[in-house]
PDB file of C-alpha atoms in Angstrom:
ATOM      1  CA  UNK U   1       0.000   0.000   0.000  1.00  0.00           C
ATOM      2  CA  UNK U   2       2.805   2.447   0.809  1.00  0.00           C
ATOM      3  CA  UNK U   3       4.174   2.012  -2.720  1.00  0.00           C
ATOM      4  CA  UNK U   4       0.786   2.944  -4.166  1.00  0.00           C
ATOM      5  CA  UNK U   5       0.459   6.002  -1.928  1.00  0.00           C
ATOM      6  CA  UNK U   6       3.902   7.263  -2.928  1.00  0.00           C
ATOM      7  CA  UNK U   7       2.965   6.913  -6.577  1.00  0.00           C
ATOM      8  CA  UNK U   8      -0.321   8.770  -6.071  1.00  0.00           C
ATOM      9  CA  UNK U   9       1.612  11.738  -4.668  1.00  0.00           C
ATOM     10  CA  UNK U  10       3.850  11.672  -7.735  1.00  0.00           C
ATOM     11  CA  UNK U  11       0.839  11.472 -10.071  1.00  0.00           C
ATOM     12  CA  UNK U  12      -0.709  14.497  -8.390  1.00  0.00           C
ATOM     13  CA  UNK U  13       2.466  16.550  -8.800  1.00  0.00           C
ATOM     14  CA  UNK U  14       2.795  15.513 -12.444  1.00  0.00           C
ATOM     15  CA  UNK U  15      -0.777  16.619 -13.209  1.00  0.00           C
ATOM     16  CA  UNK U  16      -0.299  19.969 -11.467  1.00  0.00           C
ATOM     17  CA  UNK U  17       2.940  20.708 -13.334  1.00  0.00           C
ATOM     18  CA  UNK U  18       1.731  19.576 -16.764  1.00  0.00           C
ATOM     19  CA  UNK U  19      -1.403  21.714 -16.513  1.00  0.00           C
ATOM     20  CA  UNK U  20       0.722  24.648 -15.334  1.00  0.00           C
ATOM     21  CA  UNK U  21       3.360  24.346 -18.053  1.00  0.00           C
ATOM     22  CA  UNK U  22       0.914  23.761 -20.915  1.00  0.00           C
ATOM     23  CA  UNK U  23      -2.707  24.653 -20.081  1.00  0.00           C
ATOM     24  CA  UNK U  24      -5.350  22.665 -22.010  1.00  0.00           C
ATOM     25  CA  UNK U  25      -6.487  25.842 -23.779  1.00  0.00           C
ATOM     26  CA  UNK U  26      -3.024  26.552 -25.186  1.00  0.00           C
ATOM     27  CA  UNK U  27      -2.991  26.993 -28.971  1.00  0.00           C
ATOM     28  CA  UNK U  28       0.124  29.118 -29.441  1.00  0.00           C
ATOM     29  CA  UNK U  29       3.463  27.443 -30.121  1.00  0.00           C
ATOM     30  CA  UNK U  30       5.323  26.152 -27.067  1.00  0.00           C
ATOM     31  CA  UNK U  31       9.087  26.657 -26.837  1.00  0.00           C
ATOM     32  CA  UNK U  32      11.310  23.579 -26.727  1.00  0.00           C
ATOM     33  CA  UNK U  33      12.356  24.002 -23.069  1.00  0.00           C
ATOM     34  CA  UNK U  34       8.741  24.115 -21.887  1.00  0.00           C
ATOM     35  CA  UNK U  35       7.909  21.068 -23.993  1.00  0.00           C
ATOM     36  CA  UNK U  36      10.911  19.168 -22.620  1.00  0.00           C
ATOM     37  CA  UNK U  37       9.913  19.934 -19.024  1.00  0.00           C
ATOM     38  CA  UNK U  38       6.371  18.777 -19.747  1.00  0.00           C
ATOM     39  CA  UNK U  39       7.650  15.589 -21.375  1.00  0.00           C
ATOM     40  CA  UNK U  40       9.598  14.755 -18.205  1.00  0.00           C
ATOM     41  CA  UNK U  41       6.420  14.974 -16.111  1.00  0.00           C
ATOM     42  CA  UNK U  42       4.449  12.983 -18.685  1.00  0.00           C
ATOM     43  CA  UNK U  43       7.047  10.228 -18.715  1.00  0.00           C
ATOM     44  CA  UNK U  44       7.030  10.060 -14.922  1.00  0.00           C
ATOM     45  CA  UNK U  45       3.239  10.026 -14.887  1.00  0.00           C
ATOM     46  CA  UNK U  46       2.794   7.117 -17.288  1.00  0.00           C
ATOM     47  CA  UNK U  47       5.486   4.980 -15.689  1.00  0.00           C
ATOM     48  CA  UNK U  48       3.843   5.507 -12.308  1.00  0.00           C
ATOM     49  CA  UNK U  49       0.382   4.669 -13.663  1.00  0.00           C
ATOM     50  CA  UNK U  50       1.839   1.322 -14.692  1.00  0.00           C
ATOM     51  CA  UNK U  51       3.474   1.057 -11.279  1.00  0.00           C
ATOM     52  CA  UNK U  52       0.124   1.657  -9.556  1.00  0.00           C
ATOM     53  CA  UNK U  53      -1.341  -1.319 -11.401  1.00  0.00           C
ATOM     54  CA  UNK U  54       1.575  -3.465 -10.247  1.00  0.00           C
ATOM     55  CA  UNK U  55       1.203  -2.255  -6.648  1.00  0.00           C
ATOM     56  CA  UNK U  56      -2.514  -3.074  -6.613  1.00  0.00           C
ATOM     57  CA  UNK U  57      -1.935  -6.519  -8.102  1.00  0.00           C
ATOM     58  CA  UNK U  58       0.775  -7.353  -5.566  1.00  0.00           C
ATOM     59  CA  UNK U  59      -1.457  -6.069  -2.765  1.00  0.00           C
ATOM     60  CA  UNK U  60      -4.129  -8.533  -3.877  1.00  0.00           C
ATOM     61  CA  UNK U  61      -1.634 -11.408  -4.033  1.00  0.00           C
ATOM     62  CA  UNK U  62      -0.167 -10.741  -0.584  1.00  0.00           C
ATOM     63  CA  UNK U  63      -3.478 -10.106   1.185  1.00  0.00           C
ATOM     64  CA  UNK U  64      -5.030 -13.334  -0.128  1.00  0.00           C
ATOM     65  CA  UNK U  65      -1.823 -15.358  -0.049  1.00  0.00           C
ATOM     66  CA  UNK U  66      -2.168 -16.384  -3.698  1.00  0.00           C
ATOM     67  CA  UNK U  67       0.206 -19.059  -4.950  1.00  0.00           C
ATOM     68  CA  UNK U  68       0.529 -21.407  -7.899  1.00  0.00           C
ATOM     69  CA  UNK U  69      -1.273 -24.748  -7.801  1.00  0.00           C
ATOM     70  CA  UNK U  70       1.998 -26.399  -6.775  1.00  0.00           C
ATOM     71  CA  UNK U  71       2.267 -24.052  -3.797  1.00  0.00           C
ATOM     72  CA  UNK U  72       5.128 -22.003  -5.213  1.00  0.00           C
ATOM     73  CA  UNK U  73       5.020 -18.177  -5.284  1.00  0.00           C
ATOM     74  CA  UNK U  74       3.719 -16.466  -8.399  1.00  0.00           C
ATOM     75  CA  UNK U  75       6.351 -15.094 -10.748  1.00  0.00           C
ATOM     76  CA  UNK U  76       6.385 -11.376 -11.486  1.00  0.00           C
ATOM     77  CA  UNK U  77       4.905 -11.930 -14.931  1.00  0.00           C
ATOM     78  CA  UNK U  78       1.939 -13.756 -13.375  1.00  0.00           C
ATOM     79  CA  UNK U  79       0.989 -10.851 -11.105  1.00  0.00           C
ATOM     80  CA  UNK U  80      -1.394  -8.456 -12.818  1.00  0.00           C
ATOM     81  CA  UNK U  81      -4.998  -7.904 -13.856  1.00  0.00           C
ATOM     82  CA  UNK U  82      -4.808  -8.831 -17.548  1.00  0.00           C
ATOM     83  CA  UNK U  83      -6.740 -11.835 -18.866  1.00  0.00           C
ATOM     84  CA  UNK U  84      -3.484 -13.666 -19.546  1.00  0.00           C
ATOM     85  CA  UNK U  85      -2.596 -13.556 -15.835  1.00  0.00           C
ATOM     86  CA  UNK U  86      -4.949 -16.403 -15.085  1.00  0.00           C
ATOM     87  CA  UNK U  87      -4.109 -17.218 -11.461  1.00  0.00           C
ATOM     88  CA  UNK U  88      -4.959 -13.751 -10.194  1.00  0.00           C
ATOM     89  CA  UNK U  89      -7.958 -13.363 -12.495  1.00  0.00           C
ATOM     90  CA  UNK U  90      -9.384 -16.676 -11.291  1.00  0.00           C
ATOM     91  CA  UNK U  91      -9.294 -15.393  -7.709  1.00  0.00           C
ATOM     92  CA  UNK U  92     -11.515 -12.323  -8.185  1.00  0.00           C
ATOM     93  CA  UNK U  93     -15.301 -12.200  -7.909  1.00  0.00           C
ATOM     94  CA  UNK U  94     -17.442 -12.350 -11.092  1.00  0.00           C
ATOM     95  CA  UNK U  95     -18.437  -8.688 -10.746  1.00  0.00           C
ATOM     96  CA  UNK U  96     -14.827  -7.577 -10.285  1.00  0.00           C
ATOM     97  CA  UNK U  97     -13.796  -9.758 -13.244  1.00  0.00           C
ATOM     98  CA  UNK U  98     -16.363  -7.981 -15.433  1.00  0.00           C
ATOM     99  CA  UNK U  99     -14.986  -4.627 -14.340  1.00  0.00           C
ATOM    100  CA  UNK U 100     -11.437  -5.745 -15.183  1.00  0.00           C
ATOM    101  CA  UNK U 101     -12.679  -6.915 -18.591  1.00  0.00           C
ATOM    102  CA  UNK U 102     -13.968  -3.395 -19.232  1.00  0.00           C
ATOM    103  CA  UNK U 103     -10.439  -2.044 -18.672  1.00  0.00           C
ATOM    104  CA  UNK U 104      -8.731  -4.284 -21.242  1.00  0.00           C
ATOM    105  CA  UNK U 105      -8.599  -1.734 -24.076  1.00  0.00           C
ATOM    106  CA  UNK U 106      -7.417   0.984 -21.665  1.00  0.00           C
ATOM    107  CA  UNK U 107      -4.738  -1.323 -20.276  1.00  0.00           C
ATOM    108  CA  UNK U 108      -3.573  -2.331 -23.763  1.00  0.00           C
ATOM    109  CA  UNK U 109      -3.156   1.298 -24.858  1.00  0.00           C
ATOM    110  CA  UNK U 110      -1.326   2.165 -21.653  1.00  0.00           C
ATOM    111  CA  UNK U 111       0.930  -0.862 -21.966  1.00  0.00           C
ATOM    112  CA  UNK U 112       1.873   0.200 -25.498  1.00  0.00           C
ATOM    113  CA  UNK U 113       3.019   3.604 -24.248  1.00  0.00           C
ATOM    114  CA  UNK U 114       4.677   2.216 -21.119  1.00  0.00           C
ATOM    115  CA  UNK U 115       6.688  -0.383 -23.047  1.00  0.00           C
ATOM    116  CA  UNK U 116       7.817   2.183 -25.611  1.00  0.00           C
ATOM    117  CA  UNK U 117       8.830   4.606 -22.867  1.00  0.00           C
ATOM    118  CA  UNK U 118      10.693   2.028 -20.792  1.00  0.00           C
ATOM    119  CA  UNK U 119      12.390   0.105 -23.593  1.00  0.00           C
ATOM    120  CA  UNK U 120      12.365   2.002 -26.898  1.00  0.00           C
ATOM    121  CA  UNK U 121      11.059   5.522 -27.578  1.00  0.00           C
ATOM    122  CA  UNK U 122      10.289   8.122 -24.856  1.00  0.00           C
ATOM    123  CA  UNK U 123       7.107  10.175 -24.999  1.00  0.00           C
ATOM    124  CA  UNK U 124       7.243  13.259 -27.195  1.00  0.00           C
ATOM    125  CA  UNK U 125       5.125  16.395 -27.631  1.00  0.00           C
ATOM    126  CA  UNK U 126       5.128  17.469 -31.318  1.00  0.00           C
ATOM    127  CA  UNK U 127       6.031  21.176 -31.639  1.00  0.00           C
ATOM    128  CA  UNK U 128       3.121  21.766 -34.025  1.00  0.00           C
ATOM    129  CA  UNK U 129       0.307  20.116 -35.950  1.00  0.00           C
ATOM    130  CA  UNK U 130      -0.992  20.605 -39.490  1.00  0.00           C
ATOM    131  CA  UNK U 131      -4.452  19.743 -40.776  1.00  0.00           C
ATOM    132  CA  UNK U 132      -4.587  16.921 -43.322  1.00  0.00           C
ATOM    133  CA  UNK U 133      -5.706  19.328 -46.021  1.00  0.00           C
ATOM    134  CA  UNK U 134      -2.575  21.455 -45.543  1.00  0.00           C
ATOM    135  CA  UNK U 135       0.027  18.682 -45.300  1.00  0.00           C
ATOM    136  CA  UNK U 136       1.109  18.777 -48.956  1.00  0.00           C
ATOM    137  CA  UNK U 137       1.400  22.567 -48.995  1.00  0.00           C
ATOM    138  CA  UNK U 138       3.349  22.500 -45.732  1.00  0.00           C
ATOM    139  CA  UNK U 139       5.807  19.998 -47.200  1.00  0.00           C
ATOM    140  CA  UNK U 140       6.153  22.049 -50.388  1.00  0.00           C
ATOM    141  CA  UNK U 141       6.982  25.192 -48.418  1.00  0.00           C
ATOM    142  CA  UNK U 142       9.456  23.324 -46.226  1.00  0.00           C
ATOM    143  CA  UNK U 143      11.234  21.954 -49.294  1.00  0.00           C
ATOM    144  CA  UNK U 144      11.240  25.374 -50.963  1.00  0.00           C
ATOM    145  CA  UNK U 145      12.726  26.945 -47.836  1.00  0.00           C
ATOM    146  CA  UNK U 146      15.562  24.424 -47.734  1.00  0.00           C
ATOM    147  CA  UNK U 147      16.364  24.950 -51.403  1.00  0.00           C
ATOM    148  CA  UNK U 148      16.414  28.719 -50.866  1.00  0.00           C
ATOM    149  CA  UNK U 149      18.753  28.296 -47.891  1.00  0.00           C
ATOM    150  CA  UNK U 150      21.068  26.103 -49.968  1.00  0.00           C
ATOM    151  CA  UNK U 151      21.192  28.884 -52.565  1.00  0.00           C
ATOM    152  CA  UNK U 152      21.867  31.471 -49.832  1.00  0.00           C
ATOM    153  CA  UNK U 153      18.555  33.176 -50.633  1.00  0.00           C
ATOM    154  CA  UNK U 154      17.866  33.822 -46.961  1.00  0.00           C
ATOM    155  CA  UNK U 155      15.105  36.399 -47.372  1.00  0.00           C
ATOM    156  CA  UNK U 156      13.176  34.052 -49.663  1.00  0.00           C
ATOM    157  CA  UNK U 157      13.744  31.147 -47.261  1.00  0.00           C
ATOM    158  CA  UNK U 158      12.386  33.207 -44.364  1.00  0.00           C
ATOM    159  CA  UNK U 159       9.316  34.081 -46.431  1.00  0.00           C
ATOM    160  CA  UNK U 160       8.625  30.396 -47.114  1.00  0.00           C
ATOM    161  CA  UNK U 161       9.032  29.666 -43.383  1.00  0.00           C
ATOM    162  CA  UNK U 162       6.574  32.435 -42.531  1.00  0.00           C
ATOM    163  CA  UNK U 163       3.998  31.007 -44.939  1.00  0.00           C
ATOM    164  CA  UNK U 164       4.577  27.536 -43.507  1.00  0.00           C
ATOM    165  CA  UNK U 165       4.109  28.831 -39.964  1.00  0.00           C
ATOM    166  CA  UNK U 166       0.641  30.107 -40.841  1.00  0.00           C
ATOM    167  CA  UNK U 167      -0.410  26.508 -41.536  1.00  0.00           C
ATOM    168  CA  UNK U 168       0.810  25.272 -38.142  1.00  0.00           C
ATOM    169  CA  UNK U 169      -1.005  25.181 -34.824  1.00  0.00           C
ATOM    170  CA  UNK U 170      -0.174  23.693 -31.439  1.00  0.00           C
ATOM    171  CA  UNK U 171      -2.121  20.750 -30.082  1.00  0.00           C
ATOM    172  CA  UNK U 172      -1.468  19.345 -26.614  1.00  0.00           C
ATOM    173  CA  UNK U 173      -0.904  15.754 -27.626  1.00  0.00           C
ATOM    174  CA  UNK U 174       1.853  13.199 -27.165  1.00  0.00           C
ATOM    175  CA  UNK U 175       3.332  10.329 -29.141  1.00  0.00           C
ATOM    176  CA  UNK U 176       6.112   7.833 -28.831  1.00  0.00           C
ATOM    177  CA  UNK U 177       6.899   6.709 -32.408  1.00  0.00           C
ATOM    178  CA  UNK U 178       5.036   7.382 -35.642  1.00  0.00           C
ATOM    179  CA  UNK U 179       6.881   4.457 -37.243  1.00  0.00           C
ATOM    180  CA  UNK U 180       5.373   2.040 -34.690  1.00  0.00           C
ATOM    181  CA  UNK U 181       1.838   3.165 -35.441  1.00  0.00           C
ATOM    182  CA  UNK U 182       1.287   4.719 -32.018  1.00  0.00           C
ATOM    183  CA  UNK U 183      -2.024   6.483 -31.476  1.00  0.00           C
ATOM    184  CA  UNK U 184      -1.599  10.180 -30.576  1.00  0.00           C
ATOM    185  CA  UNK U 185      -3.101  11.057 -27.193  1.00  0.00           C
ATOM    186  CA  UNK U 186      -4.453  14.364 -25.917  1.00  0.00           C
ATOM    187  CA  UNK U 187      -2.456  14.196 -22.731  1.00  0.00           C
ATOM    188  CA  UNK U 188      -4.516  16.432 -20.411  1.00  0.00           C
ATOM    189  CA  UNK U 189      -7.651  14.330 -20.829  1.00  0.00           C
ATOM    190  CA  UNK U 190      -5.637  11.105 -20.736  1.00  0.00           C
ATOM    191  CA  UNK U 191      -3.984  11.998 -17.434  1.00  0.00           C
ATOM    192  CA  UNK U 192      -7.327  12.738 -15.781  1.00  0.00           C
ATOM    193  CA  UNK U 193      -8.883   9.565 -17.200  1.00  0.00           C
ATOM    194  CA  UNK U 194      -5.932   7.450 -16.046  1.00  0.00           C
ATOM    195  CA  UNK U 195      -5.817   8.751 -12.490  1.00  0.00           C
ATOM    196  CA  UNK U 196      -9.604   8.382 -12.148  1.00  0.00           C
ATOM    197  CA  UNK U 197      -9.310   4.810 -13.422  1.00  0.00           C
ATOM    198  CA  UNK U 198      -6.658   4.022 -10.812  1.00  0.00           C
ATOM    199  CA  UNK U 199      -8.902   5.558  -8.143  1.00  0.00           C
ATOM    200  CA  UNK U 200     -11.921   3.492  -9.227  1.00  0.00           C
ATOM    201  CA  UNK U 201      -9.848   0.320  -9.542  1.00  0.00           C
ATOM    202  CA  UNK U 202      -8.488   0.816  -6.021  1.00  0.00           C
ATOM    203  CA  UNK U 203     -11.975   1.313  -4.569  1.00  0.00           C
ATOM    204  CA  UNK U 204     -13.342  -1.794  -6.287  1.00  0.00           C
ATOM    205  CA  UNK U 205     -10.306  -3.898  -5.388  1.00  0.00           C
ATOM    206  CA  UNK U 206     -10.483  -2.994  -1.701  1.00  0.00           C
ATOM    207  CA  UNK U 207     -14.217  -3.717  -1.617  1.00  0.00           C
ATOM    208  CA  UNK U 208     -13.759  -7.124  -3.265  1.00  0.00           C
ATOM    209  CA  UNK U 209     -10.783  -7.902  -1.059  1.00  0.00           C
ATOM    210  CA  UNK U 210     -12.785  -7.092   2.076  1.00  0.00           C
ATOM    211  CA  UNK U 211     -15.577  -9.450   1.022  1.00  0.00           C
ATOM    212  CA  UNK U 212     -13.175 -12.296   0.276  1.00  0.00           C
ATOM    213  CA  UNK U 213     -11.310 -11.862   3.553  1.00  0.00           C
ATOM    214  CA  UNK U 214     -14.583 -11.938   5.485  1.00  0.00           C
ATOM    215  CA  UNK U 215     -15.598 -15.140   3.683  1.00  0.00           C
ATOM    216  CA  UNK U 216     -12.291 -16.765   4.635  1.00  0.00           C
ATOM    217  CA  UNK U 217     -12.852 -16.140   8.366  1.00  0.00           C
TER     218      UNK U 217
END
């Protein structure tokens, strides 16, 4: 439990700082330093969301004394709330199992981001966005600007950049890797949804745990 409570404090601080650094209503471009600071809090937040799930799963295992059928302790990979973690899932009540089923898509999306962050590509806030209808024109202007720079036509290059900038707008979203087909997330809403999910999961887990412990007496 103390591990979970420490993480909750960290989650709270991450939310406060992200909303302070980049308010949800922000549409103007954000400088690189501000984006980098925000990315640090986002990375901490999503690793600790994953950690909260681990803490809750281990709490369940220890409180009920769950073990394998042969009496040996569960391995780390067997401790969790996913459908593939059958020993733990078999120990929960039918109503709690249904609730966990409803979290599968949320857990899969979070796992995708957590694995990328921990093992491959850290989370990233794109400096700008462009509507689909303006993508080709944006690319044309970018190419024209580079050619002008190569020719030392700096005034012309700056003009192309100015035109390109008019097609850009800031959107508070995050990614890990476009090449891996990651789904962009609007991070303010995602942070609130994630922390509320952890709160609801904790409430339901404690209620189910209390019932099972009373039945064992």
